[in-house]
Amino acid sequence: MASVNKRKRGRKPKSDPPSTVDILTSTDPSTSTHIDDVVFSVSNVELIEPPPSSTSHRPRRGRPRKIPNLPENSNPENVKPLKVSSPTRRLIDKPNGVASPIVNAAVAKVMPAMDAVVKVFCVHTEPNYSLPWQRKRQYSSSSSGFVINGRRVLTNAHSVEHYTQVKLKKRGSDTKYVATVLAIGTECDIALLTVDDDEFWEGISPVEFGDLPALQDAVTVVGYPIGGDTISVTSGVVSRIEILSYVHGSTELLGLQIDAAINSGNSGGPAFNDKGNCVGIAFQSLKHEDVENIGYVIPTPVIMHFIKDYEKNVAYTGFPILGVEWQKMENPDLRLSMGMKPDQKGVRIRRIDPTSPESMMLMPSDVILSFDGVDIANDGTVPFRHGERIGFSYLVSQKYSGDSAAVKVLRRNSEILNFNIKLATQMRLIPAHNKGRPPSYYIIAGFVFTTASVPYLRSEYGKDYEYEAPVKLLDKLLHEFRQSPDEQIVVVSQVLVADINIGYEDIVNTQVLAFNGEAVKNLKSLASMVEKCNNEFLKFDLEYQQVVVLQTKTAKSATSDILTTHCIPSAMSEDLRT
């Protein structure tokens, strides 16, 4: 105990704050109440009092005195524990006065999950969509992943996109193991890997998945972000749960918003709850001058959908969607005009994808009242959890491709109809991804024909392609449906300069509508029509009423010289030959 000082007259002297050693070794109960505030942020820290010294001493300024060794004749039973709230760790003073940490069972449950987090090294070789017969210069990236049951590893799809080699390194190891990519889910931004080497799996316990967290639940994101080579841990809470826009997949699925820092390299790393269970995968963050620490996590329902889809089909088949565009019914006059009763709620169908199974049953202006027995509100939401609502597309995303769903609709004549609709994935007219396949192309007389896709537009116009690309292509990207399953938007990408195509050099990224009067359905049909053409001229009808006319014999004979001049190996991609 501290010795008693006599009170002096005059101004009360300032008391020195106790040092860390003074707090940990103090026997004065008054100091024990400050341990949590000064030293620890965890609860239930258990401190063991040091044995009483033969002489009491007065606290002094400067470096604290060394704690004397335990006398040989002292009785260890006199050592009384001083308890402060925490299940995470306790400090025991050894006889030589050195504090030694002992991790108890609570930490032992979390540490194996930390050891299951691996670093992912990937070498990417992206296609060159502007010069589709080439590939870009390879580059390397690093991200995070974690081990799950079945000798498998989860990471993000964008972490291994266009991969040529993937390697994994365990925590605390200096060895990189070559990995095999089992499946890549572009829509949900998840990839599944494995390693053949048995040595990789030694000493690793797979993570366990937890339930979908609630708002304000604590989460800990573990991974290998930029700024260092060792594992990094950031903490936060769940601040929002809703349908999010997945940037990589260009889709909308359930997502978690957290306030923990997610930086480059964190992608693919797990997010743990306070029980040590994985509740999501870090995959993107919001970068804006007006926001700070807004990160997004793929939740367990989406993860489990991906895993079960792969296990069921031995491949990733995707998330089904309801192939309709709908309108909110919040306006009372609109509801009245549709023949809806005051107690009826739902959303109005604006358009239907002609290639979807829904087109055989549903009609424009039908009002969807419920999906799988769950009533849909006028704003398109359904009950989610206590005090929460979510877009009804969440119900659709819980299904698998090929599953059936019960849909109740209201027709204009106030007739209520019930349909059992088979759900399927949807292909856009201008796809958001090429699913890892190289781009297709066809060249005749220096005209380079290819198909429009989001990667192609991004290659031509950069990340702001939604503002820079031609208006008609953007209109088809945002609003047009395919009229047949194999329909494509074929464009003239560029014109390689040659004598035969003088005057056509300025044609760039313009859609081809017809060839010799016949509509162009896709790139393969165009290539087939040109190769088989016996007419005197090759006539291409383009968007904006442009016309290109070439002599057939001259165009075909000039193609070989143009390919040689520009070092192009072939006049068409491999997929068009089959």
Coordinates of N, CA and C in Angstrom, one line a residue, residues 131-280:
L131 N -8.3 -4.4 -79.3 CA -7.5 -5.2 -80.3 C -7.7 -6.7 -79.9
P132 N -8.9 -7.2 -80.3 CA -9.3 -8.5 -79.7 C -8.4 -9.7 -80.1
W133 N -7.5 -9.6 -81.0 CA -6.6 -10.7 -81.3 C -5.4 -10.7 -80.4
Q134 N -5.3 -9.7 -79.5 CA -4.2 -9.6 -78.6 C -4.7 -9.7 -77.1
R135 N -3.7 -9.8 -76.2 CA -3.9 -9.7 -74.8 C -3.0 -8.6 -74.2
K136 N -3.5 -8.0 -73.1 CA -2.7 -6.9 -72.5 C -1.5 -7.5 -71.8
R137 N -0.6 -6.6 -71.4 CA 0.5 -7.0 -70.6 C 0.1 -7.6 -69.2
Q138 N 0.7 -8.7 -68.8 CA 0.3 -9.3 -67.6 C 0.7 -8.5 -66.4
Y139 N -0.1 -8.6 -65.3 CA 0.2 -7.8 -64.1 C -0.2 -8.7 -62.9
S140 N 0.4 -8.4 -61.8 CA 0.2 -9.1 -60.5 C -0.7 -8.4 -59.6
S141 N -1.4 -9.1 -58.7 CA -2.2 -8.5 -57.6 C -2.1 -9.4 -56.4
S142 N -2.5 -8.8 -55.3 CA -2.6 -9.6 -54.1 C -3.9 -9.3 -53.4
S143 N -4.5 -10.3 -52.8 CA -5.7 -10.1 -52.1 C -5.8 -11.1 -50.9
S144 N -7.0 -11.3 -50.4 CA -7.1 -12.2 -49.3 C -8.1 -13.3 -49.6
G145 N -8.1 -14.3 -48.7 CA -9.0 -15.4 -48.9 C -9.1 -16.2 -47.5
F146 N -9.9 -17.2 -47.5 CA -10.0 -18.0 -46.2 C -10.4 -19.4 -46.5
V147 N -10.0 -20.3 -45.6 CA -10.2 -21.7 -45.8 C -11.6 -22.1 -45.3
I148 N -12.4 -22.9 -46.1 CA -13.7 -23.4 -45.6 C -13.6 -25.0 -45.7
N149 N -14.7 -25.6 -45.3 CA -14.7 -27.1 -45.3 C -14.5 -27.6 -46.7
G150 N -14.0 -28.9 -46.7 CA -13.8 -29.5 -48.0 C -12.5 -29.2 -48.7
R151 N -11.5 -28.7 -48.0 CA -10.2 -28.3 -48.6 C -10.4 -27.3 -49.7
R152 N -11.2 -26.2 -49.4 CA -11.5 -25.2 -50.3 C -11.2 -23.8 -49.8
V153 N -11.0 -22.9 -50.6 CA -10.7 -21.5 -50.2 C -11.6 -20.6 -51.0
L154 N -12.2 -19.6 -50.2 CA -13.1 -18.6 -50.8 C -12.3 -17.3 -51.0
T155 N -12.5 -16.6 -52.0 CA -12.0 -15.2 -52.2 C -13.0 -14.5 -53.2
N156 N -12.6 -13.3 -53.6 CA -13.4 -12.6 -54.6 C -13.2 -13.0 -56.0
A157 N -14.2 -12.9 -56.8 CA -14.1 -13.2 -58.2 C -13.1 -12.2 -58.9
H158 N -13.2 -10.9 -58.5 CA -12.3 -9.9 -59.2 C -10.9 -10.1 -58.8
S159 N -10.6 -10.9 -57.7 CA -9.2 -11.1 -57.3 C -8.5 -12.1 -58.2
V160 N -9.3 -12.9 -58.9 CA -8.7 -14.0 -59.8 C -9.3 -13.8 -61.2
E161 N -9.8 -12.7 -61.6 CA -10.4 -12.5 -62.9 C -9.3 -12.6 -63.9
H162 N -9.5 -13.3 -65.0 CA -8.5 -13.4 -66.1 C -7.2 -13.9 -65.6
Y163 N -7.2 -14.9 -64.7 CA -6.0 -15.4 -64.1 C -5.2 -16.3 -65.1
T164 N -3.9 -16.2 -64.9 CA -3.0 -17.2 -65.5 C -2.4 -18.1 -64.5
Q165 N -2.2 -17.6 -63.3 CA -1.7 -18.4 -62.2 C -2.1 -17.8 -60.9
V166 N -2.5 -18.6 -59.9 CA -3.0 -18.2 -58.6 C -2.2 -19.0 -57.6
K167 N -1.6 -18.3 -56.6 CA -0.9 -18.9 -55.5 C -1.5 -18.4 -54.1
L168 N -1.3 -19.3 -53.1 CA -1.8 -19.0 -51.8 C -0.7 -19.1 -50.8
K169 N -0.7 -18.2 -49.8 CA 0.3 -18.3 -48.7 C -0.4 -18.2 -47.4
K170 N 0.0 -19.2 -46.5 CA -0.6 -19.2 -45.2 C 0.0 -18.2 -44.3
R171 N -0.7 -17.8 -43.2 CA -0.3 -16.9 -42.2 C 1.0 -17.5 -41.6
G172 N 2.0 -16.7 -41.5 CA 3.3 -17.1 -40.9 C 4.1 -18.0 -41.7
S173 N 3.7 -18.3 -42.9 CA 4.5 -19.2 -43.8 C 5.3 -18.4 -44.8
D174 N 6.4 -19.0 -45.3 CA 7.2 -18.4 -46.4 C 7.0 -19.1 -47.7
T175 N 6.0 -20.0 -47.8 CA 5.8 -20.8 -49.0 C 4.5 -20.5 -49.7
K176 N 4.6 -20.3 -51.0 CA 3.4 -20.1 -51.8 C 3.0 -21.4 -52.5
Y177 N 1.8 -21.7 -52.4 CA 1.3 -22.9 -53.0 C 0.4 -22.6 -54.2
V178 N 0.6 -23.3 -55.3 CA -0.2 -23.1 -56.5 C -1.6 -23.6 -56.3
A179 N -2.6 -22.8 -56.6 CA -4.0 -23.1 -56.4 C -4.7 -23.3 -57.7
T180 N -5.8 -24.1 -57.7 CA -6.7 -24.3 -58.8 C -8.0 -23.6 -58.6
V181 N -8.4 -22.9 -59.6 CA -9.7 -22.2 -59.5 C -10.8 -23.2 -59.9
L182 N -11.7 -23.4 -59.0 CA -12.8 -24.3 -59.2 C -14.1 -23.6 -59.8
A183 N -14.4 -22.4 -59.4 CA -15.5 -21.7 -59.9 C -15.4 -20.2 -59.7
I184 N -15.9 -19.5 -60.6 CA -15.9 -18.0 -60.5 C -17.4 -17.5 -60.6
G185 N -17.9 -16.9 -59.6 CA -19.2 -16.3 -59.7 C -19.1 -14.8 -59.9
T186 N -19.3 -14.4 -61.2 CA -19.2 -13.0 -61.5 C -20.2 -12.1 -60.8
E187 N -21.5 -12.6 -60.8 CA -22.6 -11.8 -60.3 C -22.4 -11.5 -58.8
C188 N -22.0 -12.5 -58.0 CA -21.9 -12.4 -56.6 C -20.4 -12.1 -56.2
D189 N -19.5 -12.0 -57.1 CA -18.1 -11.6 -56.8 C -17.5 -12.6 -55.8
I190 N -17.7 -13.9 -56.1 CA -17.0 -14.9 -55.2 C -16.4 -15.9 -56.1
A191 N -15.2 -16.4 -55.7 CA -14.5 -17.4 -56.4 C -14.1 -18.5 -55.4
L192 N -14.0 -19.8 -55.9 CA -13.7 -20.9 -55.1 C -12.4 -21.6 -55.6
L193 N -11.5 -21.8 -54.7 CA -10.2 -22.3 -55.0 C -9.9 -23.6 -54.2
T194 N -8.9 -24.3 -54.7 CA -8.4 -25.4 -53.9 C -6.9 -25.6 -54.2
V195 N -6.2 -26.3 -53.3 CA -4.8 -26.6 -53.5 C -4.6 -28.1 -53.4
D196 N -3.8 -28.6 -54.3 CA -3.5 -30.1 -54.4 C -2.5 -30.5 -53.4
D197 N -1.6 -29.7 -53.0 CA -0.5 -30.0 -52.1 C -1.1 -30.2 -50.7
D198 N -0.9 -31.4 -50.1 CA -1.4 -31.8 -48.8 C -0.8 -30.9 -47.7
E199 N 0.5 -30.5 -47.9 CA 1.2 -29.7 -46.9 C 0.5 -28.4 -46.6
F200 N -0.2 -27.9 -47.6 CA -0.9 -26.6 -47.4 C -2.0 -26.7 -46.3
W201 N -2.7 -27.8 -46.2 CA -3.8 -28.0 -45.4 C -3.4 -28.4 -43.9
E202 N -2.1 -28.6 -43.7 CA -1.7 -29.0 -42.4 C -1.8 -27.8 -41.4
G203 N -2.4 -28.0 -40.2 CA -2.5 -27.0 -39.2 C -3.5 -25.9 -39.4
I204 N -4.4 -26.1 -40.4 CA -5.5 -25.1 -40.7 C -6.8 -25.7 -40.3
S205 N -7.5 -24.9 -39.5 CA -8.9 -25.3 -39.2 C -9.8 -24.4 -40.0
P206 N -10.8 -24.9 -40.8 CA -11.7 -24.1 -41.6 C -12.6 -23.2 -40.8
V207 N -13.0 -22.1 -41.3 CA -13.8 -21.1 -40.6 C -15.2 -21.7 -40.6
E208 N -16.0 -21.3 -39.6 CA -17.4 -21.6 -39.4 C -18.2 -20.4 -39.8
F209 N -19.3 -20.6 -40.5 CA -20.2 -19.5 -40.9 C -21.2 -19.2 -39.8
G210 N -21.5 -18.0 -39.6 CA -22.5 -17.6 -38.7 C -23.8 -17.0 -39.4
D211 N -24.8 -16.7 -38.6 CA -26.0 -16.2 -39.2 C -25.8 -14.7 -39.7
L212 N -26.8 -14.3 -40.4 CA -26.8 -12.9 -40.9 C -26.8 -11.9 -39.6
P213 N -25.9 -11.0 -39.5 CA -25.8 -10.2 -38.3 C -27.0 -9.2 -38.3
A214 N -27.2 -8.5 -37.2 CA -28.1 -7.5 -37.0 C -27.4 -6.1 -37.1
L215 N -28.2 -5.1 -37.1 CA -27.6 -3.7 -37.1 C -26.9 -3.5 -35.8
Q216 N -25.7 -2.8 -35.9 CA -24.9 -2.5 -34.7 C -24.2 -3.7 -34.2
D217 N -24.2 -4.9 -34.8 CA -23.4 -6.0 -34.4 C -22.0 -5.7 -34.8
A218 N -21.1 -6.1 -33.9 CA -19.7 -5.9 -34.1 C -19.1 -6.9 -35.2
V219 N -18.3 -6.4 -36.1 CA -17.6 -7.2 -37.1 C -16.1 -6.9 -37.1
T220 N -15.4 -7.9 -37.4 CA -13.9 -7.7 -37.5 C -13.5 -8.2 -38.9
V221 N -12.9 -7.4 -39.7 CA -12.4 -7.7 -41.0 C -11.0 -8.1 -41.0
V222 N -10.6 -9.3 -41.5 CA -9.3 -9.8 -41.4 C -8.8 -10.0 -42.9
G223 N -7.6 -9.6 -43.1 CA -7.0 -9.7 -44.5 C -5.6 -9.2 -44.6
Y224 N -5.2 -9.0 -45.8 CA -3.9 -8.5 -46.1 C -3.9 -7.3 -47.0
P225 N -4.4 -6.1 -46.5 CA -4.5 -4.9 -47.3 C -3.1 -4.3 -47.5
I226 N -3.1 -3.3 -48.4 CA -1.8 -2.6 -48.7 C -1.4 -1.9 -47.4
G227 N -0.1 -1.7 -47.4 CA 0.6 -1.0 -46.2 C 1.4 -1.9 -45.4
G228 N 1.5 -3.2 -45.7 CA 2.3 -4.2 -45.0 C 2.1 -5.6 -45.6
D229 N 2.9 -6.5 -45.1 CA 2.9 -7.9 -45.6 C 2.2 -8.8 -44.6
T230 N 2.0 -8.4 -43.4 CA 1.4 -9.3 -42.4 C -0.1 -9.1 -42.3
I231 N -0.7 -10.0 -41.6 CA -2.2 -9.9 -41.5 C -2.7 -8.7 -40.8
S232 N -3.8 -8.2 -41.2 CA -4.3 -6.9 -40.7 C -5.8 -7.2 -40.1
V233 N -6.1 -6.5 -39.0 CA -7.4 -6.7 -38.4 C -8.0 -5.3 -38.2
T234 N -9.2 -5.1 -38.7 CA -9.9 -3.8 -38.5 C -11.3 -4.2 -38.0
S235 N -11.8 -3.3 -37.1 CA -13.1 -3.6 -36.4 C -14.1 -2.5 -36.7
G236 N -15.4 -2.9 -36.7 CA -16.5 -1.9 -36.9 C -17.8 -2.6 -36.5
V237 N -18.9 -1.9 -36.9 CA -20.2 -2.5 -36.7 C -21.0 -2.5 -38.0
V238 N -22.0 -3.3 -38.0 CA -22.9 -3.3 -39.2 C -23.8 -2.1 -39.1
S239 N -23.7 -1.3 -40.2 CA -24.5 0.0 -40.2 C -25.7 0.0 -41.1
R240 N -25.7 -1.0 -42.0 CA -26.9 -1.0 -42.9 C -26.9 -2.4 -43.6
I241 N -28.2 -2.9 -43.8 CA -28.4 -4.2 -44.5 C -29.5 -3.9 -45.5
E242 N -29.1 -4.1 -46.8 CA -30.0 -3.8 -47.9 C -29.5 -4.5 -49.2
I243 N -30.3 -4.3 -50.2 CA -29.9 -4.8 -51.6 C -28.9 -3.8 -52.1
L244 N -27.7 -4.2 -52.4 CA -26.6 -3.4 -52.8 C -26.3 -3.6 -54.3
S245 N -25.6 -2.7 -54.9 CA -25.1 -2.8 -56.3 C -23.7 -3.4 -56.2
Y246 N -23.6 -4.6 -56.7 CA -22.3 -5.3 -56.8 C -21.5 -4.8 -58.0
V247 N -20.5 -4.0 -57.8 CA -19.8 -3.3 -58.9 C -19.2 -4.3 -59.9
H248 N -18.6 -5.4 -59.4 CA -17.9 -6.3 -60.3 C -18.9 -7.1 -61.2
G249 N -20.0 -7.5 -60.5 CA -21.0 -8.3 -61.2 C -22.1 -7.5 -61.9
S250 N -22.2 -6.2 -61.7 CA -23.2 -5.4 -62.3 C -24.6 -5.9 -61.9
T251 N -24.8 -6.4 -60.7 CA -26.0 -7.0 -60.2 C -26.4 -6.3 -58.9
E252 N -27.6 -6.7 -58.4 CA -28.0 -6.2 -57.1 C -28.4 -7.4 -56.2
L253 N -27.6 -7.6 -55.1 CA -27.9 -8.6 -54.2 C -27.8 -8.1 -52.8
L254 N -28.2 -9.0 -51.8 CA -28.1 -8.6 -50.4 C -26.7 -8.2 -50.0
G255 N -26.5 -7.2 -49.3 CA -25.1 -6.8 -48.8 C -25.2 -6.1 -47.5
L256 N -24.0 -6.1 -46.8 CA -23.8 -5.5 -45.5 C -23.0 -4.3 -45.7
Q257 N -23.4 -3.2 -45.1 CA -22.5 -2.0 -45.0 C -21.9 -1.9 -43.6
I258 N -20.6 -1.7 -43.5 CA -19.9 -1.7 -42.2 C -19.0 -0.4 -42.2
D259 N -18.7 0.0 -41.0 CA -17.8 1.2 -40.9 C -16.3 0.8 -40.6
A260 N -16.0 -0.5 -40.8 CA -14.6 -0.9 -40.7 C -13.9 -0.6 -42.0
A261 N -12.6 -0.2 -41.9 CA -11.8 0.1 -43.0 C -11.6 -1.1 -43.9
I262 N -12.0 -1.0 -45.2 CA -11.7 -2.0 -46.2 C -10.9 -1.3 -47.3
N263 N -9.6 -1.8 -47.5 CA -8.7 -1.2 -48.4 C -8.3 -2.2 -49.5
S264 N -7.6 -1.7 -50.5 CA -7.1 -2.6 -51.5 C -6.3 -3.7 -50.9
G265 N -6.6 -5.0 -51.2 CA -6.0 -6.1 -50.6 C -6.8 -6.8 -49.6
N266 N -7.8 -6.1 -49.1 CA -8.8 -6.7 -48.1 C -9.8 -7.6 -48.9
S267 N -9.9 -7.4 -50.2 CA -10.9 -8.1 -51.0 C -10.7 -9.6 -50.8
G268 N -11.8 -10.3 -50.5 CA -11.8 -11.7 -50.3 C -11.6 -12.2 -48.8
G269 N -11.2 -11.2 -48.0 CA -11.0 -11.6 -46.6 C -12.3 -11.7 -45.8
P270 N -12.3 -12.6 -44.8 CA -13.5 -12.8 -44.0 C -13.9 -11.7 -43.0
A271 N -15.1 -11.5 -42.7 CA -15.6 -10.6 -41.7 C -16.2 -11.5 -40.6
F272 N -15.6 -11.4 -39.4 CA -16.0 -12.3 -38.2 C -16.9 -11.5 -37.3
N273 N -17.8 -12.3 -36.7 CA -18.6 -11.7 -35.6 C -17.9 -11.9 -34.3
D274 N -18.5 -11.5 -33.2 CA -17.8 -11.5 -31.9 C -17.7 -13.0 -31.4
K275 N -18.3 -13.9 -32.0 CA -18.1 -15.3 -31.7 C -17.1 -16.0 -32.5
G276 N -16.4 -15.3 -33.4 CA -15.4 -15.9 -34.2 C -15.9 -16.6 -35.5
N277 N -17.2 -16.4 -35.8 CA -17.8 -17.0 -37.0 C -17.8 -16.0 -38.1
C278 N -17.6 -16.6 -39.3 CA -17.6 -15.7 -40.5 C -19.0 -15.3 -40.9
V279 N -19.2 -14.0 -41.1 CA -20.5 -13.5 -41.5 C -20.5 -12.8 -42.8
G280 N -19.4 -12.8 -43.5 CA -19.3 -12.2 -44.8 C -17.9 -12.2 -45.4

